[in-house]
XYZ file of C-alpha atoms in Angstrom:
349
model
C 0.000 0.000 0.000
C 2.831 2.350 0.856
C 4.571 1.464 -2.427
C 1.429 2.199 -4.425
C 1.018 5.549 -2.692
C 4.646 6.405 -3.444
C 4.139 5.529 -7.124
C 1.046 7.711 -7.304
C 3.047 10.654 -5.961
C 5.664 10.078 -8.672
C 2.964 10.032 -11.359
C 1.489 13.289 -10.051
C 4.901 14.970 -9.984
C 5.615 13.768 -13.533
C 2.320 15.218 -14.723
C 3.188 18.568 -13.116
C 6.512 18.631 -14.930
C 4.822 18.008 -18.241
C 2.758 21.150 -17.721
C 5.769 23.467 -17.426
C 8.661 24.208 -19.744
C 11.470 21.815 -18.860
C 15.154 22.678 -19.231
C 16.963 21.155 -22.164
C 20.098 19.085 -21.671
C 22.177 21.951 -23.089
C 20.768 24.441 -20.579
C 21.458 22.073 -17.701
C 25.030 21.543 -18.932
C 25.637 25.303 -19.182
C 24.366 25.817 -15.628
C 26.590 23.040 -14.301
C 29.611 24.539 -16.102
C 28.869 27.997 -14.676
C 28.536 26.557 -11.158
C 31.861 24.761 -11.588
C 33.532 27.949 -12.848
C 32.236 29.928 -9.871
C 33.471 27.198 -7.549
C 36.938 27.219 -9.129
C 37.116 31.011 -8.982
C 36.245 30.920 -5.290
C 38.881 28.285 -4.545
C 41.803 29.405 -6.686
C 40.862 32.928 -7.773
C 40.185 34.203 -11.307
C 41.705 32.260 -14.214
C 42.942 35.465 -15.854
C 44.899 38.315 -14.298
C 46.710 41.255 -15.855
C 50.035 42.870 -14.970
C 50.879 46.329 -16.333
C 54.599 47.176 -16.148
C 55.826 50.717 -16.807
C 58.325 53.259 -15.501
C 61.742 54.689 -16.328
C 63.225 54.156 -19.751
C 66.078 51.619 -20.086
C 65.672 50.391 -16.507
C 65.316 46.732 -17.488
C 61.546 46.195 -17.706
C 61.821 43.866 -20.711
C 64.577 41.854 -18.996
C 62.349 41.403 -15.944
C 59.503 40.125 -18.130
C 61.751 37.776 -20.117
C 63.168 36.253 -16.948
C 59.727 35.823 -15.460
C 58.323 34.156 -18.576
C 61.516 32.047 -18.943
C 62.360 33.529 -22.316
C 65.914 32.967 -23.470
C 66.223 36.006 -25.698
C 68.056 39.303 -25.676
C 65.749 42.203 -24.768
C 65.245 44.975 -27.279
C 63.966 48.474 -26.763
C 60.200 48.697 -26.233
C 58.911 51.282 -28.680
C 55.387 51.720 -27.369
C 53.046 49.222 -25.684
C 53.843 45.515 -25.966
C 51.784 42.489 -24.934
C 52.833 39.010 -23.824
C 51.336 36.326 -21.609
C 52.158 33.373 -19.405
C 50.171 30.295 -18.369
C 50.365 27.779 -15.564
C 48.330 24.982 -14.001
C 47.353 24.959 -10.350
C 46.531 21.998 -8.062
C 42.881 21.039 -8.294
C 42.409 22.992 -11.513
C 42.399 20.041 -13.906
C 43.209 20.858 -17.504
C 42.244 24.507 -17.044
C 45.185 26.906 -16.899
C 45.561 30.301 -15.297
C 46.578 33.050 -17.724
C 48.661 36.104 -16.887
C 48.386 38.953 -19.391
C 51.506 41.153 -19.329
C 51.572 44.659 -20.806
C 54.745 46.724 -20.965
C 54.940 50.438 -21.739
C 58.312 51.567 -23.049
C 58.052 55.185 -21.910
C 55.342 57.458 -20.554
C 56.544 60.369 -22.718
C 53.929 61.069 -25.409
C 52.143 57.813 -24.510
C 49.088 59.143 -22.692
C 46.750 57.511 -25.218
C 48.294 54.066 -24.511
C 48.036 54.075 -20.719
C 44.365 53.115 -20.512
C 44.544 50.172 -22.962
C 45.438 47.462 -20.387
C 42.599 48.609 -18.114
C 40.074 48.721 -20.943
C 41.142 45.363 -22.374
C 40.711 43.401 -19.128
C 38.635 43.400 -15.957
C 40.260 46.175 -13.914
C 39.401 44.289 -10.726
C 42.101 41.749 -11.651
C 44.764 44.210 -12.864
C 47.973 44.960 -10.940
C 50.539 47.665 -11.720
C 54.317 47.418 -11.374
C 56.198 50.731 -11.587
C 59.935 50.265 -12.199
C 62.082 53.300 -11.358
C 65.753 53.862 -12.233
C 67.602 54.386 -8.939
C 70.877 55.087 -10.755
C 69.555 58.456 -12.012
C 68.235 60.480 -9.033
C 68.316 63.596 -11.223
C 65.541 62.137 -13.397
C 63.682 59.995 -10.854
C 60.982 62.483 -9.903
C 60.203 63.436 -13.499
C 59.648 59.756 -14.305
C 57.697 58.970 -11.135
C 55.399 61.974 -11.420
C 54.657 61.227 -15.077
C 53.761 57.625 -14.256
C 51.557 58.411 -11.249
C 49.650 61.230 -12.976
C 49.355 59.173 -16.173
C 47.895 56.215 -14.282
C 45.415 58.399 -12.417
C 44.214 59.787 -15.740
C 44.027 56.279 -17.208
C 41.871 55.070 -14.314
C 39.500 57.949 -14.975
C 39.310 57.072 -18.664
C 38.829 53.330 -18.076
C 36.222 53.063 -15.321
C 33.281 55.081 -14.136
C 33.656 57.273 -11.078
C 31.375 54.978 -9.058
C 33.350 51.885 -10.078
C 36.667 53.552 -9.213
C 35.262 54.556 -5.826
C 34.069 50.988 -5.250
C 37.508 49.548 -6.077
C 39.261 52.079 -3.840
C 36.892 51.172 -1.011
C 37.919 47.518 -1.376
C 41.546 48.572 -0.818
C 40.877 50.773 2.220
C 42.583 49.629 5.402
C 42.365 50.283 9.102
C 45.440 52.533 9.195
C 45.952 55.700 11.209
C 46.911 57.570 8.008
C 43.926 56.298 5.988
C 42.204 59.687 5.732
C 45.343 61.295 4.242
C 45.987 58.705 1.519
C 44.965 58.798 -2.143
C 44.839 55.066 -2.850
C 44.942 53.736 -6.389
C 42.000 51.429 -7.203
C 44.362 48.532 -8.081
C 47.321 46.885 -6.312
C 50.605 48.680 -7.072
C 54.255 47.727 -6.582
C 57.048 50.285 -6.975
C 60.330 48.575 -7.868
C 63.570 50.522 -7.488
C 65.703 49.065 -10.271
C 69.505 49.086 -10.698
C 70.096 49.047 -6.952
C 73.684 47.858 -7.543
C 74.398 51.247 -9.185
C 72.620 53.128 -6.391
C 73.989 51.578 -3.209
C 77.333 53.435 -3.322
C 75.900 56.909 -3.938
C 76.234 59.742 -1.415
C 74.223 59.010 1.770
C 72.271 62.257 1.489
C 71.177 61.378 -2.057
C 70.110 57.906 -0.925
C 68.182 59.421 1.966
C 66.268 61.805 -0.327
C 65.505 59.117 -2.919
C 64.277 56.648 -0.300
C 62.115 59.233 1.445
C 60.558 60.307 -1.857
C 59.748 56.747 -2.925
C 58.402 55.764 0.498
C 56.189 58.847 0.655
C 54.805 58.291 -2.856
C 54.211 54.583 -2.227
C 52.455 55.337 1.057
C 50.279 58.013 -0.568
C 48.964 55.824 -3.406
C 48.859 52.556 -1.441
C 51.794 50.795 -3.082
C 54.377 48.318 -1.861
C 58.031 49.285 -2.362
C 61.000 47.064 -3.130
C 64.570 47.681 -4.353
C 65.970 45.268 -6.926
C 69.188 44.347 -8.688
C 69.376 41.698 -11.387
C 72.746 40.664 -9.952
C 71.273 39.663 -6.564
C 69.566 36.253 -6.487
C 67.625 36.940 -3.254
C 66.187 40.145 -4.742
C 65.384 38.219 -7.920
C 63.434 35.632 -5.903
C 61.356 38.342 -4.210
C 60.677 40.083 -7.529
C 59.511 36.784 -9.006
C 57.167 36.360 -6.033
C 55.810 39.853 -6.711
C 55.170 38.959 -10.345
C 53.511 35.688 -9.309
C 51.312 37.633 -6.927
C 50.269 40.040 -9.669
C 49.920 37.394 -12.376
C 48.486 34.410 -10.535
C 47.430 35.593 -7.090
C 50.142 33.871 -5.040
C 51.935 34.091 -2.685
C 49.738 36.158 -0.393
C 52.572 38.409 0.817
C 55.515 38.494 -1.621
C 57.486 41.111 0.371
C 58.268 39.301 3.620
C 60.968 41.556 5.081
C 60.437 45.074 6.388
C 63.455 47.299 5.697
C 63.409 51.111 5.674
C 67.072 51.992 6.366
C 68.235 54.070 3.387
C 71.720 52.544 3.739
C 70.261 49.259 2.506
C 67.653 48.100 -0.016
C 64.114 49.133 0.894
C 61.460 46.474 1.385
C 58.057 47.771 2.502
C 54.637 46.199 2.028
C 51.513 48.292 1.668
C 50.150 49.250 5.131
C 53.529 48.827 6.887
C 54.696 52.433 6.493
C 53.390 55.693 7.958
C 54.010 59.435 7.675
C 55.576 59.405 11.144
C 57.987 56.627 10.189
C 58.890 58.388 6.925
C 59.583 61.544 8.911
C 57.318 64.024 7.126
C 53.746 65.257 7.698
C 50.972 64.068 5.330
C 51.823 65.268 1.830
C 50.206 65.522 -1.582
C 52.033 64.294 -4.669
C 53.005 67.853 -5.558
C 54.378 68.504 -2.065
C 56.432 65.292 -2.148
C 57.910 66.357 -5.485
C 58.673 69.869 -4.280
C 60.507 68.502 -1.250
C 62.549 66.108 -3.386
C 63.382 68.584 -6.165
C 64.587 71.188 -3.664
C 67.235 68.678 -2.571
C 67.939 67.031 -5.949
C 67.187 69.312 -8.948
C 65.750 67.466 -11.906
C 66.837 67.437 -15.531
C 64.917 69.623 -17.944
C 62.570 67.270 -19.787
C 60.444 69.926 -21.505
C 61.845 68.815 -24.875
C 62.467 65.057 -24.665
C 65.061 63.664 -27.096
C 63.739 61.943 -30.166
C 63.957 58.150 -29.996
C 66.125 56.314 -32.564
C 64.444 55.566 -35.886
C 63.271 51.913 -35.626
C 63.385 51.629 -39.418
C 67.171 51.703 -39.197
C 67.335 49.272 -36.263
C 68.203 45.669 -37.181
C 66.176 44.381 -34.217
C 62.952 45.617 -35.823
C 63.342 44.251 -39.331
C 60.125 43.059 -40.983
C 60.831 41.988 -44.611
C 57.299 42.498 -45.951
C 56.810 45.861 -44.263
C 60.337 47.032 -45.124
C 59.792 46.168 -48.800
C 56.508 48.077 -48.929
C 58.112 51.044 -47.191
C 60.984 51.041 -49.711
C 58.450 51.089 -52.563
C 56.583 54.010 -50.998
C 59.832 55.910 -50.401
C 60.773 55.428 -54.055
C 57.336 56.592 -55.206
C 57.612 59.613 -52.927
C 61.027 60.575 -54.318
C 59.693 60.209 -57.882
C 56.764 62.433 -56.980
C 59.114 65.074 -55.536
C 61.266 65.069 -58.686
C 58.171 65.367 -60.860
C 56.937 68.263 -58.715
C 60.307 70.050 -59.019
C 60.367 69.599 -62.807
C 56.797 70.837 -63.081
C 57.658 73.916 -61.028
C 60.698 74.696 -63.187
C 58.649 74.295 -66.363
C 55.959 76.680 -65.095
C 58.580 79.300 -64.297
C 60.064 79.051 -67.815
C 56.651 79.360 -69.423
């Protein structure tokens, strides 16, 4: 009797299902795949992250990327904005791979229109920025740093709505005594002081000013700060951890040591520093620059030097493009000669 009653319930439920629109096998499969994707994202983070690397010219940004992506090739000058990527598998991820998109900007000079591309091309929530500064040239450091910081702020404004930027900044807010005086970027930022081997023997007063400037700027925008030399394996390990953090979300804290003595390499994670520890009252970006430039005057960069012509550079040879350019140059010269002859003929007539 109980079995018969159970069967009747099944029949009734089946009849109810026939009266409504049932999901197709494809719809069920899509839902299951979406649930699995959400589960994976929760466990291991997003499958795609983006790292935007920019900063001083000729500081070794391309070399850093090549080493990170295990590329055995000689770096060449980055003309504008270049893209590359890396992939890796994580435990529990199956055949799915995490992808790290890497964008590199050669120079900020005359590149304002390129700065927003990495943020527009990917979900800004999963973008990290690495600013590489040339420590060997204190006389140009502030010009480079100011251009990068202001350029990024403009790019954030061009890439996301004001409400979205505010939401992202709120996610990065911390319980810090200086919180009300900071102007946090909406994405994680790492400032890397490159060529430390060429900086460590400079005059102590210069090192003091450079370190104070970089600490103050990093603290203001919510960045971590780390000094690096390609000739130091321990520094190279930490930089690789930073890149892994930006590109794949691990490790959780790539900068493990806290070092603020200007006589050694700086190593400061976001939230560890403070205005009191830096030794100056809360400052704006302009005030930080004014303080630094009064101690170390900067080079005049009002008229930046023209970059070398890539057409004449063997590293940028492209047979098809070079052949077409040669044809156009020849046509142009023929047109000029024809124009000159026409002008001479008109004068005679």
